[in-house]
Coordinates of C-alpha atoms in Angstrom, one line a residue:
M1 CA -6.5 13.8 3.3
L2 CA -8.8 13.5 0.4
D3 CA -6.1 14.4 -2.1
G4 CA -3.9 11.7 -0.5
L5 CA -6.7 9.1 -0.8
A6 CA -7.3 10.2 -4.4
R7 CA -3.6 9.4 -5.2
L8 CA -4.0 6.0 -3.6
E9 CA -7.4 5.1 -5.0
G10 CA -7.5 1.7 -6.6
S11 CA -4.2 0.5 -5.0
G12 CA -3.8 -3.1 -3.9
F13 CA -4.2 -4.3 -0.3
E14 CA -0.8 -5.9 -0.1
F15 CA 2.4 -5.9 -2.0
Y16 CA 5.6 -8.0 -2.2
G17 CA 3.5 -11.0 -1.4
H18 CA 2.4 -10.2 2.1
L19 CA 3.1 -6.6 3.2
S20 CA 0.1 -4.5 3.9
N21 CA -0.7 -1.3 2.1
H22 CA -0.1 1.4 4.7
G23 CA -0.8 4.4 2.4
P24 CA -4.2 5.5 3.8
M25 CA -3.2 4.9 7.4
V26 CA -0.1 7.1 7.0
A27 CA -2.1 9.8 5.2
D28 CA -4.4 9.9 8.3
A29 CA -1.4 9.9 10.7
L30 CA 0.3 12.8 8.8
M31 CA -2.9 14.8 9.1
A32 CA -3.0 14.1 12.9
L33 CA 0.6 15.1 13.2
G34 CA -0.1 18.5 11.6
A35 CA 1.9 17.6 8.5
E36 CA -0.9 18.1 6.0
D37 CA 1.5 19.4 3.3
A38 CA 3.4 16.1 3.4
V39 CA 0.3 13.9 2.6
V40 CA 0.3 14.2 -1.2
P41 CA 4.0 14.0 -1.9
W42 CA 4.3 11.1 0.5
C43 CA 1.5 9.2 -1.2
D44 CA 3.0 9.9 -4.6
A45 CA 6.3 8.4 -3.5
Y46 CA 4.6 5.4 -1.9
R47 CA 2.1 4.5 -4.7
P48 CA 4.7 2.9 -7.0
R49 CA 5.2 0.1 -4.5
L50 CA 1.6 -0.9 -4.8
G51 CA -0.2 -2.9 -7.5
D52 CA -3.8 -2.4 -8.4
A53 CA -6.7 -3.7 -6.3
P54 CA -8.4 -6.8 -7.7
R55 CA -11.9 -6.5 -9.1
S56 CA -14.9 -8.0 -7.4
G57 CA -16.1 -11.3 -8.6
D58 CA -18.9 -13.0 -6.6
R59 CA -21.3 -11.2 -4.4
I60 CA -21.2 -11.8 -0.7
G61 CA -24.7 -12.2 0.7
S62 CA -26.0 -10.8 3.9
A63 CA -27.1 -14.2 5.2
E64 CA -24.8 -15.3 8.0
A65 CA -23.9 -18.6 6.3
D66 CA -22.9 -16.7 3.2
W67 CA -20.6 -14.1 4.8
R68 CA -19.1 -16.5 7.3
A69 CA -18.0 -18.8 4.5
A70 CA -16.1 -15.8 3.1
L71 CA -14.3 -14.8 6.3
G72 CA -10.6 -15.2 6.0
R73 CA -10.7 -15.6 2.3
F74 CA -8.1 -13.1 0.9
D75 CA -9.0 -14.2 -2.6
R76 CA -12.4 -12.5 -1.9
V77 CA -11.0 -9.2 -0.6
A78 CA -12.6 -7.2 -3.5
D79 CA -15.9 -9.0 -2.8
W80 CA -15.7 -7.9 0.8
T81 CA -14.9 -4.3 -0.1
S82 CA -17.9 -4.2 -2.4
F83 CA -20.0 -5.8 0.3
F84 CA -19.1 -3.1 2.8
S85 CA -19.5 -0.3 0.2
A86 CA -23.1 -1.5 -0.2
E87 CA -23.5 -1.7 3.6
L88 CA -22.3 1.9 4.0
S89 CA -24.5 3.2 1.2
N90 CA -27.6 1.7 3.0
A91 CA -26.8 2.6 6.6
S92 CA -24.9 5.1 8.7
V93 CA -21.3 4.5 9.8
Q94 CA -22.5 4.0 13.3
E95 CA -25.0 1.3 12.3
V96 CA -22.5 -0.6 10.1
V97 CA -19.8 -0.5 12.8
E98 CA -22.3 -1.6 15.6
R99 CA -23.4 -4.5 13.4
W100 CA -20.0 -5.7 12.1
W101 CA -17.5 -4.9 14.8
P102 CA -18.6 -7.7 17.1
R103 CA -18.5 -10.1 14.1
L104 CA -14.9 -9.2 13.2
T105 CA -13.4 -8.7 16.7
P106 CA -12.6 -12.4 17.3
G107 CA -10.4 -12.2 14.1
L108 CA -8.7 -9.0 15.2
A109 CA -5.3 -10.5 14.3
A110 CA -6.2 -10.2 10.7
A111 CA -3.2 -9.2 8.5
G112 CA -1.0 -8.8 11.5
T113 CA -3.5 -6.3 13.0
H114 CA -3.5 -4.1 9.8
G115 CA -7.2 -4.8 9.2
V116 CA -8.3 -3.2 12.4
I117 CA -5.7 -0.5 12.3
R118 CA -6.7 0.5 8.7
T119 CA -10.4 0.5 9.8
A120 CA -9.6 2.6 12.9
H121 CA -7.7 5.2 10.9
A122 CA -10.5 5.4 8.4
M123 CA -13.0 6.0 11.2
R124 CA -10.8 8.8 12.6
S125 CA -10.6 10.4 9.1
L126 CA -14.4 10.3 9.0
S127 CA -14.6 11.9 12.4
R128 CA -12.2 14.6 11.5
A129 CA -14.2 15.4 8.4
G130 CA -17.3 15.9 10.7
S131 CA -19.9 15.9 8.0
D132 CA -23.4 14.5 8.0
R133 CA -22.7 13.5 4.3
P134 CA -19.2 12.0 4.3
D135 CA -17.1 12.2 1.2
A136 CA -17.3 9.1 -0.9
L137 CA -13.5 8.6 -0.7
L138 CA -13.7 8.4 3.1
L139 CA -16.5 5.9 3.0
E140 CA -14.7 3.8 0.4
E141 CA -11.6 3.8 2.6
L142 CA -13.7 2.5 5.6
A143 CA -15.1 -0.2 3.3
C144 CA -11.6 -1.1 2.3
G145 CA -10.5 -1.3 6.0
L146 CA -13.4 -3.5 7.0
G147 CA -13.1 -5.6 3.8
Y148 CA -9.4 -6.2 4.4
W149 CA -10.1 -7.2 8.0
A150 CA -12.8 -9.6 6.9
A151 CA -10.7 -11.1 4.1
R152 CA -7.7 -11.7 6.4
Y153 CA -9.8 -12.6 9.5
Q154 CA -7.6 -14.7 11.8
E155 CA -8.6 -16.2 15.1
L156 CA -6.1 -17.2 17.9
P157 CA -6.5 -19.7 20.7
G158 CA -8.5 -18.7 23.8
R159 CA -11.1 -16.2 24.7
P160 CA -9.4 -13.9 27.3
G161 CA -11.6 -12.5 30.0
L162 CA -9.3 -10.0 31.8
V163 CA -10.1 -11.9 35.0
G164 CA -6.5 -12.5 36.4
A165 CA -4.3 -10.8 38.9
Q166 CA -1.2 -10.0 36.9
S167 CA -0.1 -6.8 35.3
A168 CA 0.5 -6.9 31.5
Q169 CA 4.3 -7.0 32.1
E170 CA 3.9 -10.0 34.4
A171 CA 1.4 -11.8 32.2
L172 CA 3.7 -11.4 29.1
A173 CA 6.7 -12.7 31.1
H174 CA 4.7 -16.0 31.9
L175 CA 3.5 -16.7 28.4
P176 CA 4.7 -19.9 26.7
R177 CA 7.1 -19.2 23.8
V178 CA 7.8 -20.9 20.6
A179 CA 11.2 -22.6 20.2
K180 CA 14.0 -20.6 18.5
D181 CA 14.1 -23.0 15.6
A182 CA 10.3 -23.0 15.1
T183 CA 9.3 -22.5 11.5
A184 CA 6.2 -20.3 10.9
P185 CA 3.7 -21.8 8.5
G186 CA 3.4 -18.6 6.5
R187 CA 5.1 -15.2 6.1
G188 CA 5.1 -12.2 8.3
I189 CA 3.1 -11.7 11.5
M190 CA 0.2 -13.7 10.1
G191 CA 2.3 -16.7 9.6
H192 CA 4.0 -16.5 13.0
L193 CA 0.6 -16.1 14.8
K194 CA -0.4 -19.5 13.5
L195 CA 2.2 -21.0 15.8
T196 CA 0.1 -20.0 18.8
W197 CA -2.1 -23.0 18.1
Q198 CA 0.9 -25.2 18.8
L199 CA 1.7 -23.6 22.2
N200 CA 0.5 -25.6 25.2
G201 CA -1.2 -23.3 27.7
F202 CA -1.3 -20.2 25.6
D203 CA -5.0 -19.9 25.9
V204 CA -4.9 -20.4 29.7
A205 CA -2.0 -17.9 30.1
L206 CA -4.1 -15.2 28.5
D207 CA -6.4 -15.2 31.5
A208 CA -3.7 -14.1 33.9
L209 CA -4.1 -10.5 32.9
A210 CA -6.0 -8.3 35.4
S211 CA -8.5 -5.7 34.4
K212 CA -8.1 -2.0 34.9
P213 CA -10.9 0.3 36.0
T214 CA -11.4 1.7 32.5
V215 CA -10.9 0.7 28.9
H216 CA -8.6 3.6 28.3
E217 CA -6.4 2.6 31.2
M218 CA -6.2 -1.0 29.8
L219 CA -5.1 0.4 26.4
S220 CA -2.5 2.5 28.1
E221 CA -1.1 -0.5 30.0
L222 CA -0.9 -2.5 26.7
T223 CA 0.8 0.2 24.7
N224 CA 3.2 0.8 27.6
V225 CA 4.4 -2.9 27.7
G226 CA 4.4 -2.8 23.9
A227 CA 6.8 0.1 23.8
R228 CA 9.1 -1.6 26.3
A229 CA 9.0 -4.8 24.2
L230 CA 9.9 -2.9 21.1
L231 CA 12.9 -1.4 22.8
R232 CA 14.1 -4.9 23.6
R233 CA 13.4 -6.1 20.0
M234 CA 14.6 -3.5 17.6
D235 CA 16.0 -6.4 15.6
A236 CA 12.3 -6.9 14.7
A237 CA 11.1 -3.3 14.9
V238 CA 8.4 -3.6 12.2
V239 CA 6.8 -6.5 14.0
F240 CA 7.0 -5.2 17.6
A241 CA 5.9 -1.6 16.6
H242 CA 2.4 -3.1 16.2
L243 CA 2.2 -3.8 19.9
V244 CA 1.7 -0.1 20.3
T245 CA 0.0 1.0 17.1
A246 CA -2.7 -1.6 17.2
P247 CA -4.1 -1.0 20.8
S248 CA -3.5 2.7 20.4
A249 CA -5.6 2.9 17.2
L250 CA -8.6 1.4 19.0
R251 CA -9.0 4.7 20.8
F252 CA -10.4 6.1 17.6
V253 CA -13.2 3.5 17.6
L254 CA -14.3 3.5 21.2
P255 CA -16.9 6.3 20.8
Y256 CA -18.8 4.1 18.3
L257 CA -19.0 1.0 20.5
P258 CA -21.1 0.1 23.5
L259 CA -19.1 -0.5 26.7
D260 CA -19.4 -4.3 26.6
Q261 CA -18.0 -4.4 23.1
Q262 CA -15.2 -2.0 24.1
W263 CA -14.1 -4.5 26.7
R264 CA -14.3 -7.4 24.3
T265 CA -12.2 -5.5 21.8
V266 CA -9.5 -4.7 24.5
A267 CA -9.4 -8.4 25.4
S268 CA -9.0 -9.4 21.8
V269 CA -6.1 -6.9 21.2
W270 CA -4.4 -8.3 24.4
Q271 CA -4.7 -11.7 22.8
V272 CA -2.9 -10.5 19.7
V273 CA -0.2 -8.6 21.7
A274 CA 0.4 -11.9 23.6
G275 CA 0.4 -13.9 20.4
I276 CA 3.0 -11.7 18.8
V277 CA 5.3 -11.9 21.8
S278 CA 4.8 -15.7 22.1
S279 CA 5.3 -16.5 18.4
F280 CA 8.5 -14.5 17.7
P281 CA 11.4 -16.2 19.4
D282 CA 14.4 -14.2 20.4
G283 CA 17.0 -14.0 17.8
P284 CA 20.6 -15.1 18.2
Q285 CA 21.3 -11.8 19.9
V286 CA 18.4 -9.8 21.1
A287 CA 18.8 -6.1 20.3
S288 CA 19.5 -3.8 23.3
P289 CA 18.1 -0.3 23.3
R290 CA 20.8 2.4 23.0
E291 CA 20.5 4.6 26.1
P292 CA 19.8 8.0 24.6
M293 CA 21.8 11.0 25.7
Q294 CA 18.5 12.7 26.1
I295 CA 14.9 11.5 25.5
P296 CA 13.6 13.4 22.4
T297 CA 10.6 15.7 22.7
A298 CA 7.4 14.8 21.0
E299 CA 8.1 17.6 18.5
E300 CA 11.5 16.1 17.7
V301 CA 10.0 12.7 17.3
I302 CA 7.4 14.0 14.9
D303 CA 9.9 16.0 12.8
A304 CA 12.3 13.1 12.6
A305 CA 9.5 10.6 11.6
V306 CA 8.1 12.8 8.8
G307 CA 11.6 13.4 7.5
H308 CA 12.4 9.7 7.6
G309 CA 9.3 8.7 5.7
D310 CA 9.0 5.0 6.5
E311 CA 5.4 4.1 7.0
H312 CA 6.0 2.3 10.3
V313 CA 8.1 5.1 11.6
I314 CA 5.4 7.7 10.9
K315 CA 2.6 5.6 12.3
F316 CA 4.6 4.8 15.4
A317 CA 5.6 8.4 16.0
E318 CA 2.0 9.5 15.8
A319 CA 0.8 6.7 18.2
A320 CA 3.8 7.4 20.6
A321 CA 3.0 11.1 20.7
R322 CA -0.6 10.4 21.5
E323 CA 0.2 7.8 24.2
Y324 CA 2.8 10.1 25.7
A325 CA 0.3 13.0 25.9
L326 CA -2.1 10.6 27.8
T327 CA 0.4 9.2 30.2
S328 CA 3.6 11.4 30.3
D329 CA 5.7 8.2 30.2
P330 CA 8.9 8.9 28.2
V331 CA 9.2 5.3 27.1
Y332 CA 7.0 6.1 24.1
L333 CA 9.3 8.9 23.0
H334 CA 12.4 6.7 23.7
A335 CA 11.0 4.0 21.4
A336 CA 9.9 6.5 18.8
G337 CA 13.3 8.1 18.8
E338 CA 15.0 4.7 18.4
I339 CA 13.0 3.1 15.7
P340 CA 14.1 5.3 12.7
H341 CA 17.7 4.0 13.3
H342 CA 16.5 0.5 12.4
L343 CA 14.3 1.0 9.3
R344 CA 15.2 2.2 5.8
P345 CA 13.9 5.7 5.1
L346 CA 11.5 6.5 2.3
R347 CA 12.7 9.5 0.2
W348 CA 9.6 11.4 -0.6
A349 CA 10.5 15.1 -0.4

């Protein structure tokens, strides 16, 4: 993992105008998949896509008025990274996460969920290392994840309370949707999510979702409906893959959070899942999942994803294998087996 991060050190947060740097997240996913030998060659193949990270300019102060003024300012992403590097040099990971997670959770949609996903993968990498004195590269990656989240901070309408009576599938079916000819005021998932502010009743519809007995059960329900939505929308596979990878990645963070904050985080990720479904209208012809001759095994999914090399394919396979292990529902493996057919491979080996 450290060798992979060393290859990616100093790389930019986004490329081609709006696409997130997935390098550190994939390095962590490959480690979790048992593909340690693939980390360095994959990072070497991916690095040329990325520019260099900007340099910090102005300091962000710890006073609330100061840091709040910098939220959602991507032009200050380097300042945010420097800010969190300082935070992590003066306090433990636990202390920094407890202090900043509640402040950032309302903007969990940041960078199309890549802020929170990158942060979660960084935290899992730190947990895997298991040292009282974490390596500087791992701490810097956590600072980058938190800094990216803060710099792309994006709130959506409503404050869902998980107080309804509907399943996630039912609640998604009753969400208002943008018109097919709607024009997003921006690129990618971030731009589409801005359309939720134009949807009458979106905030109210969020409250239809019923709570489950535990946070983990809620995450399982969300990843399950996310996998089913992805199978229906393979025409937008990169977008809809995040309906699984975002809620699933939150499992890495739960041990660091008090129970009330865990529930607030689940409510926020539900808000984003709903926002993505509502803001991406069906295309002229919605993709239909091919019925597989046989559902692939988790091992087949992993081998195919590592060989394919696309960052979303790898991250989705790792999340799908984890969710399948928790629930035994083959929908995750079906979706993971399907997604490589819709994305261009990265030749890294």
